Short mmCIF file of C-alpha atoms in Angstrom, two decimals:
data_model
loop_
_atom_site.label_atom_id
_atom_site.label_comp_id
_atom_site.label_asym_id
_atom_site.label_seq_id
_atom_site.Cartn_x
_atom_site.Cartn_y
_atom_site.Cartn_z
CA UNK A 1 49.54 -37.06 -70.06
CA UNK A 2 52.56 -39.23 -68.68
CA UNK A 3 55.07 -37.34 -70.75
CA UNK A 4 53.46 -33.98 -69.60
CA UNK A 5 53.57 -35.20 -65.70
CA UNK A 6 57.13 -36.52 -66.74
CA UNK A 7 58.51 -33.55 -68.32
CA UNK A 8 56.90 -31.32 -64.80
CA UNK A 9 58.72 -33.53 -62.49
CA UNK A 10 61.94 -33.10 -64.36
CA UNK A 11 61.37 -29.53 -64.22
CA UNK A 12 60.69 -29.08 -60.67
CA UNK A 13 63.85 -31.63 -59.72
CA UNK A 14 65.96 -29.33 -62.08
CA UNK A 15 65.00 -26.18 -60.28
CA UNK A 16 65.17 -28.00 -57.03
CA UNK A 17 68.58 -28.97 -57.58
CA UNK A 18 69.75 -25.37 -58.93
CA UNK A 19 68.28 -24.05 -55.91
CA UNK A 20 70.44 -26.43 -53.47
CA UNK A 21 73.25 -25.56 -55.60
CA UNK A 22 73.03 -22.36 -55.25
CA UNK A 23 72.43 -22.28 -51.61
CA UNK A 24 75.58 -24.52 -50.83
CA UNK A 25 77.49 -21.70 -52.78
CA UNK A 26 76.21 -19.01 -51.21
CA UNK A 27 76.70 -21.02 -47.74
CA UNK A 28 80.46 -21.76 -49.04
CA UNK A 29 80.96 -18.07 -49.30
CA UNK A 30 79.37 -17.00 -45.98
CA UNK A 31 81.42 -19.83 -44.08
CA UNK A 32 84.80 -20.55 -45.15
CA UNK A 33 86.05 -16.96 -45.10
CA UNK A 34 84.56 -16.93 -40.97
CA UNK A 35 86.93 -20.14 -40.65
CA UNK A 36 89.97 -18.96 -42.58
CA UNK A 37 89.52 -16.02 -40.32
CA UNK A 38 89.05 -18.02 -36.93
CA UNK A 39 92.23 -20.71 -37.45
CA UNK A 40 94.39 -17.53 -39.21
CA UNK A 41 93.82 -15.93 -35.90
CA UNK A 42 96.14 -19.03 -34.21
CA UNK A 43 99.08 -18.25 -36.33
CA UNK A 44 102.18 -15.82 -36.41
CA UNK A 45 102.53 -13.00 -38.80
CA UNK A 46 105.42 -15.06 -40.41
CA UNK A 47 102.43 -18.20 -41.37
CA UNK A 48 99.66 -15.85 -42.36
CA UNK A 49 101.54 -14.21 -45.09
CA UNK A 50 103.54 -17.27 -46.18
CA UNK A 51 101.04 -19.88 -45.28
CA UNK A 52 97.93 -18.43 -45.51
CA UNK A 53 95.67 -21.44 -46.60
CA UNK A 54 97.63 -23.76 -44.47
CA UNK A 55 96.59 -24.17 -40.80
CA UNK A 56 98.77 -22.94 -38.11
CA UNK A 57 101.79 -25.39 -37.03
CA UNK A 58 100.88 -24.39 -33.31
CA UNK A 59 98.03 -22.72 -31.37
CA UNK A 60 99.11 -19.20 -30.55
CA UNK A 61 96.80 -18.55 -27.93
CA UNK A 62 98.51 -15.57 -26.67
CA UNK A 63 97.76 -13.81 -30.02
CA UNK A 64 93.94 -13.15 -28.12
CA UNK A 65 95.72 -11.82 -24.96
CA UNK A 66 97.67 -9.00 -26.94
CA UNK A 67 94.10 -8.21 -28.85
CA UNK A 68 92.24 -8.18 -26.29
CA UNK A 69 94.39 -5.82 -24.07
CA UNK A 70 97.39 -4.35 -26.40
CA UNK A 71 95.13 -3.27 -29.49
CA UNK A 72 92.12 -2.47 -26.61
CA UNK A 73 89.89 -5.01 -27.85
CA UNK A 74 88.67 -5.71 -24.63
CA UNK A 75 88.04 -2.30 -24.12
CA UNK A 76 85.73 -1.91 -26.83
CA UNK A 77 84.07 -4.82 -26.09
CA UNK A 78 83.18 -3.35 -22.67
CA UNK A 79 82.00 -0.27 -24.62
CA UNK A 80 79.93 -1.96 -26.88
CA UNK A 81 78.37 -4.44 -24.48
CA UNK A 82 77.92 -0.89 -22.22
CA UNK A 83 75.59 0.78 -25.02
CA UNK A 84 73.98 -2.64 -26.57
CA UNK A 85 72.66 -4.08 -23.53
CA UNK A 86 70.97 -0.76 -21.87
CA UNK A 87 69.61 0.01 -25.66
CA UNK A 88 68.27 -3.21 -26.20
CA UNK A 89 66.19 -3.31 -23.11
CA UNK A 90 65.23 0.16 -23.82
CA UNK A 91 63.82 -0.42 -26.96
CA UNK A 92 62.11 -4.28 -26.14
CA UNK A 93 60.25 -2.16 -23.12
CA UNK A 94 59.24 0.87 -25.45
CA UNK A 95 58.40 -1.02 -28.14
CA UNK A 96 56.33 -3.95 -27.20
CA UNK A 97 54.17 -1.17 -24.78
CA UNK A 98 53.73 1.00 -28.13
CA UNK A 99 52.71 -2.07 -29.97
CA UNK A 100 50.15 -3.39 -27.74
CA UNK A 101 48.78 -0.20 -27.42
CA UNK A 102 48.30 0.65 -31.38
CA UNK A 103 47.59 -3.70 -32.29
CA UNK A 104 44.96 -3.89 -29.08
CA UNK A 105 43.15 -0.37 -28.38
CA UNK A 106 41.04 1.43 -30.80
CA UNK A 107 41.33 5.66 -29.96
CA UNK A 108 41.49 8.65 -32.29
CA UNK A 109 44.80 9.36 -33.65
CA UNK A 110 45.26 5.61 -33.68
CA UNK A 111 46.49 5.21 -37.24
CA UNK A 112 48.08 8.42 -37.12
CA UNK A 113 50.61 7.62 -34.47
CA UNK A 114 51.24 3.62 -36.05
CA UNK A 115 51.86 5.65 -39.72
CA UNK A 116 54.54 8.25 -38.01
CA UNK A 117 56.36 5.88 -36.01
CA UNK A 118 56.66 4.04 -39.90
CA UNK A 119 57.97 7.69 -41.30
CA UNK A 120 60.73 6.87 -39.16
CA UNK A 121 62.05 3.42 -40.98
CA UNK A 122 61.80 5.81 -44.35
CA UNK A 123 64.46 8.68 -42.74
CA UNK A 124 67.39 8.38 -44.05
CA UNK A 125 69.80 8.23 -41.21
CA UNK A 126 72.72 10.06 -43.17
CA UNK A 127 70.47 13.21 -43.07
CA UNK A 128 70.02 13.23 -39.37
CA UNK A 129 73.74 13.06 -38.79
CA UNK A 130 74.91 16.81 -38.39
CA UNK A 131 71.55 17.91 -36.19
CA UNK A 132 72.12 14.85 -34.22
CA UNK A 133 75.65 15.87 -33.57
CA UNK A 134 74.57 19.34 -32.97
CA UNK A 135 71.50 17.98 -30.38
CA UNK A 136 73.93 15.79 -28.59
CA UNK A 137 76.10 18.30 -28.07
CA UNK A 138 73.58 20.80 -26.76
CA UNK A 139 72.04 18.57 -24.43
CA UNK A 140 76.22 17.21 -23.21
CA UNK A 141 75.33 13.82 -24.04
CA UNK A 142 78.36 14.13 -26.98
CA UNK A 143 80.60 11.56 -26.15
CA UNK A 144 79.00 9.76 -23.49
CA UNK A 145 77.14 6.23 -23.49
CA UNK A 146 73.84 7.35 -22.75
CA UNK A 147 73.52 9.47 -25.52
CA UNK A 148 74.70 6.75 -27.76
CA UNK A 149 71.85 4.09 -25.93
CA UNK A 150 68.92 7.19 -26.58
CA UNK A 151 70.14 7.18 -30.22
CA UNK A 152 70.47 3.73 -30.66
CA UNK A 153 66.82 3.17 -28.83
CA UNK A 154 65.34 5.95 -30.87
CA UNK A 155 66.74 4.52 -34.52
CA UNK A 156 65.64 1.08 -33.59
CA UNK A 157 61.77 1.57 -31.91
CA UNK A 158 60.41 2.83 -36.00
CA UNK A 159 60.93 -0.95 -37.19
CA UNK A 160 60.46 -2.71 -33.72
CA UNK A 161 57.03 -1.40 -33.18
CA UNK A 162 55.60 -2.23 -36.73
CA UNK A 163 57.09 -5.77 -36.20
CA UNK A 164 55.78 -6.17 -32.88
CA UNK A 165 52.32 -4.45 -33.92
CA UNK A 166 51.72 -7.08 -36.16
CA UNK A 167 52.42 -9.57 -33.75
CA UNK A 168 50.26 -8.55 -31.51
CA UNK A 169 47.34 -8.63 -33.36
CA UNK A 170 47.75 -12.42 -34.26
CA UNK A 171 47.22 -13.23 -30.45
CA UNK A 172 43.76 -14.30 -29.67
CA UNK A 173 41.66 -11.91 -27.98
CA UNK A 174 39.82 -14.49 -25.96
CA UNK A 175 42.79 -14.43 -23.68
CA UNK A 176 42.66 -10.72 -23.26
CA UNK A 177 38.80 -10.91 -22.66
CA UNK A 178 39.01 -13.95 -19.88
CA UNK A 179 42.23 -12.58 -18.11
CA UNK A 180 39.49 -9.10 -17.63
CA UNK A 181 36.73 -10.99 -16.42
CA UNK A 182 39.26 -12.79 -14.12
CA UNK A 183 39.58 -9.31 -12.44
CA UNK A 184 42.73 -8.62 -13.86
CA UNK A 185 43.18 -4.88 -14.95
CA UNK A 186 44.98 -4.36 -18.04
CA UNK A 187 48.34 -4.37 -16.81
CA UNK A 188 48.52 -7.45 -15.29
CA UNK A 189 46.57 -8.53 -18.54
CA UNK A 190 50.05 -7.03 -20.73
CA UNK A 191 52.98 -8.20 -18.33
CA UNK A 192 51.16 -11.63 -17.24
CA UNK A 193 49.14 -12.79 -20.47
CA UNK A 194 49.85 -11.06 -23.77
CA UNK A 195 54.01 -10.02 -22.97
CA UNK A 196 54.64 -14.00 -22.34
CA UNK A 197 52.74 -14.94 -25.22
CA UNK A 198 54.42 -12.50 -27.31
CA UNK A 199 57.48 -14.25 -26.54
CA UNK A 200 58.82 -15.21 -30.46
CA UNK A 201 58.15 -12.32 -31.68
CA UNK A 202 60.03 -10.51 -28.98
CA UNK A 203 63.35 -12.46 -29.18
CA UNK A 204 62.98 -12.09 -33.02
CA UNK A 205 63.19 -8.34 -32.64
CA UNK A 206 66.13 -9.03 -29.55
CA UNK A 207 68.15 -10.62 -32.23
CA UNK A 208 67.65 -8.31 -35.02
CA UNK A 209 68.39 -4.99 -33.28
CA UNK A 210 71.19 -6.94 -31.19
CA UNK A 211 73.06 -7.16 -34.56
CA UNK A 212 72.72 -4.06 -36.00
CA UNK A 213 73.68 -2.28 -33.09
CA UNK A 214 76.51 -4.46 -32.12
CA UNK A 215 77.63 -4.01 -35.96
CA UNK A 216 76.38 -0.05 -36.29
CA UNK A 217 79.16 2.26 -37.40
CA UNK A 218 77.88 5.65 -38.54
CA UNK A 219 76.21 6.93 -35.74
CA UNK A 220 79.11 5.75 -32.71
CA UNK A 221 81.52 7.44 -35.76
CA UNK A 222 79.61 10.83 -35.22
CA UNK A 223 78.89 10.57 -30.95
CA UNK A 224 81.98 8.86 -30.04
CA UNK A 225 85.11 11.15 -30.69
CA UNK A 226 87.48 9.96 -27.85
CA UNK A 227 89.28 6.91 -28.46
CA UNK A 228 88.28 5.42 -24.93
CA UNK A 229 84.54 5.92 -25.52
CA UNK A 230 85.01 3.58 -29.30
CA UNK A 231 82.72 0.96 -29.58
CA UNK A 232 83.81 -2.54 -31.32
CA UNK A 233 83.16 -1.06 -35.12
CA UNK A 234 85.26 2.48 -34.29
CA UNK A 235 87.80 -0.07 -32.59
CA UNK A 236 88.12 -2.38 -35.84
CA UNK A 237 88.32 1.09 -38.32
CA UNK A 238 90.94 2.36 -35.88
CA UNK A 239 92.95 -0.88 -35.56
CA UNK A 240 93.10 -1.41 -39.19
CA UNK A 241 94.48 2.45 -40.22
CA UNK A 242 97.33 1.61 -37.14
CA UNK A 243 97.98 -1.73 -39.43
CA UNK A 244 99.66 0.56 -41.93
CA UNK A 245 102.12 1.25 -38.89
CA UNK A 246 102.46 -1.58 -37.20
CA UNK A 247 102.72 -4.82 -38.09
CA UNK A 248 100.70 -6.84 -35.05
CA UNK A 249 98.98 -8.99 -37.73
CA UNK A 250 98.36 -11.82 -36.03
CA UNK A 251 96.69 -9.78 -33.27
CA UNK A 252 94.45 -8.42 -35.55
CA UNK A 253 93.48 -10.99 -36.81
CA UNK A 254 92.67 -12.76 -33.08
CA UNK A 255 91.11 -9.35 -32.91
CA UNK A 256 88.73 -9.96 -35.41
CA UNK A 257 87.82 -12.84 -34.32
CA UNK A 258 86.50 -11.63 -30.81
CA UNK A 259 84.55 -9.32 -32.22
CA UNK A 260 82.53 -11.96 -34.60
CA UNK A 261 82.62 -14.55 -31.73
CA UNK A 262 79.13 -12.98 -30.16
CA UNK A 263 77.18 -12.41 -33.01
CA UNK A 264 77.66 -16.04 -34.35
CA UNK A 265 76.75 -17.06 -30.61
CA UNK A 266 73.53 -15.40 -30.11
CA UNK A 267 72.21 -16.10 -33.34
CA UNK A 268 73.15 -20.01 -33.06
CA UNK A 269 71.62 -19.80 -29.62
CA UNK A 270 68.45 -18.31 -30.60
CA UNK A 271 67.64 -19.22 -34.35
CA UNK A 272 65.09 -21.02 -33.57
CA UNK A 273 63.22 -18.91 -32.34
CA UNK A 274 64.17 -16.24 -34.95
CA UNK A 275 62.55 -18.15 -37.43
CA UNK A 276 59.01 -19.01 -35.78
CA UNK A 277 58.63 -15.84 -34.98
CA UNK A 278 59.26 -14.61 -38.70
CA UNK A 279 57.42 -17.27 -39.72
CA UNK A 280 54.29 -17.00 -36.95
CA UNK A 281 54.45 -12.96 -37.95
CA UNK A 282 54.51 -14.06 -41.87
CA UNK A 283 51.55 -16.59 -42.21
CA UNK A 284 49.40 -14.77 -39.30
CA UNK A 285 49.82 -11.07 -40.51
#
């Protein structure tokens, strides 16, 4: 019996230990490339091809001024903070009022409406490209920002509102039945008692669709055909074709840099609370 208990121990602390292995790899892989990006982006051209594992022998700070306004970084930036914010918003509102409808109400159709909002995580997006190109330019929204925010809002609600749904349902109906005898009417019950409480869940979903729309590519590639109106992914495809021209390397590289600066931001900020939400969502649903 001691050998057996022995022999299990040694097994788990074996599998433990390939598992923290493995993570510090994976970590290794994720992080050192982000910081041979971040001090590359302090050097000349002249150091990053003849030095590139060195660090730089002085802080070129001015590398960030010629990204940010020479290869229209800054720009882009504005762009993509001009379609990301208004879209996120959008979608938070929408989504969490959807959610608390279908998680808290009971009606005919109920399950119906929760199951076609779902059809739209299993759309391919690749197959809505050329009608959405066609739509947007039939309604004049081609090439403008709040087509891109509808389109952005409309590809992002599908996953939002089953995440949120779920959420919804793991908050305690007591609350809901107290705030009514209170006198509150429903709304006030929503914005006041269950939207507060809901709070995890809906900065888990702020995160998420903050990154894929700050990183989405395909769909600004198909609405956005005027340089000014790029967004930071079109920018970063556009300055690396003029790289085979010019040979602003160093400003690229600063380039790409202030581009991965807000990501890595809001997710340090905030993940936290991305993870007890997933988590509350996980061991509730």
């Amino acid at each position: 019996m001691a050998e057996a208990k022995l022999g299990l121990r040694s097994g788990r602390l074996a599998t433990q230990s390939f598992v923290n292995i493995s993570l510090i790899f994976w970590a290794a892989l994720v992080i050192l490339p982000m910081i041979w990006l971040v001090y590359s982006s302090f050097k000349t051209d002249q150091e990053i091809f003849f030095q590139p594992w060195a660090p730089p022998q002085a802080l070129k700070w001015d590398n960030f001024e010629r990204a940010w306004v020479t290869v229209h970084v800054g720009q882009y930036f504005i762009n993509s903070m001009r379609v990301v914010i208004p879209s996120l918003v959008l979608t938070l509102a929408l989504s969490s009022m959807t959610a608390y409808i279908l998680a808290r109400f009971q009606f005919p159709g109920n399950r119906a409406l929760f199951y076609m909002f779902m059809a739209g995580m299993l759309f391919p997006i690749f197959m809505a490209l050329v009608p959405l190109f066609f739509l947007a330019k039939d309604l004049q929204l081609l090439n403008t920002f709040l087509g891109l925010t509808l389109v952005y809002t409309a590809y992002s609600l599908p996953f939002t509102i089953f995440f949120l749904t779920g959420f919804f349902k793991t908050l305690p109906s007591e609350l809901h039945e107290a705030a009514l005898i209170d006198g509150a009417n429903e709304y006030q019950v929503f914005f006041r008692v269950m939207l507060p409480l809901a709070q995890p869940g809906l900065v888990t979903m702020a995160i998420f669709n903050f990154l894929g729309m700050w990183n989405q590519y395909i769909l600004p590639l198909v609405l956005m055909t005027e340089r000014e109106n790029y967004v930071l992914p079109q920018g970063l495809s556009f300055m690396l074709h003029q790289q085979y021209y010019k040979s602003d390397w160093s400003a690229l590289f600063a380039a790409l840099t202030i581009i991965m600066v807000p990501t890595l931001v809001v997710y340090i900020i905030f993940q936290n609370q991305i993870q007890k939400g997933v988590t509350v969502g996980a061991l509730k649903g």
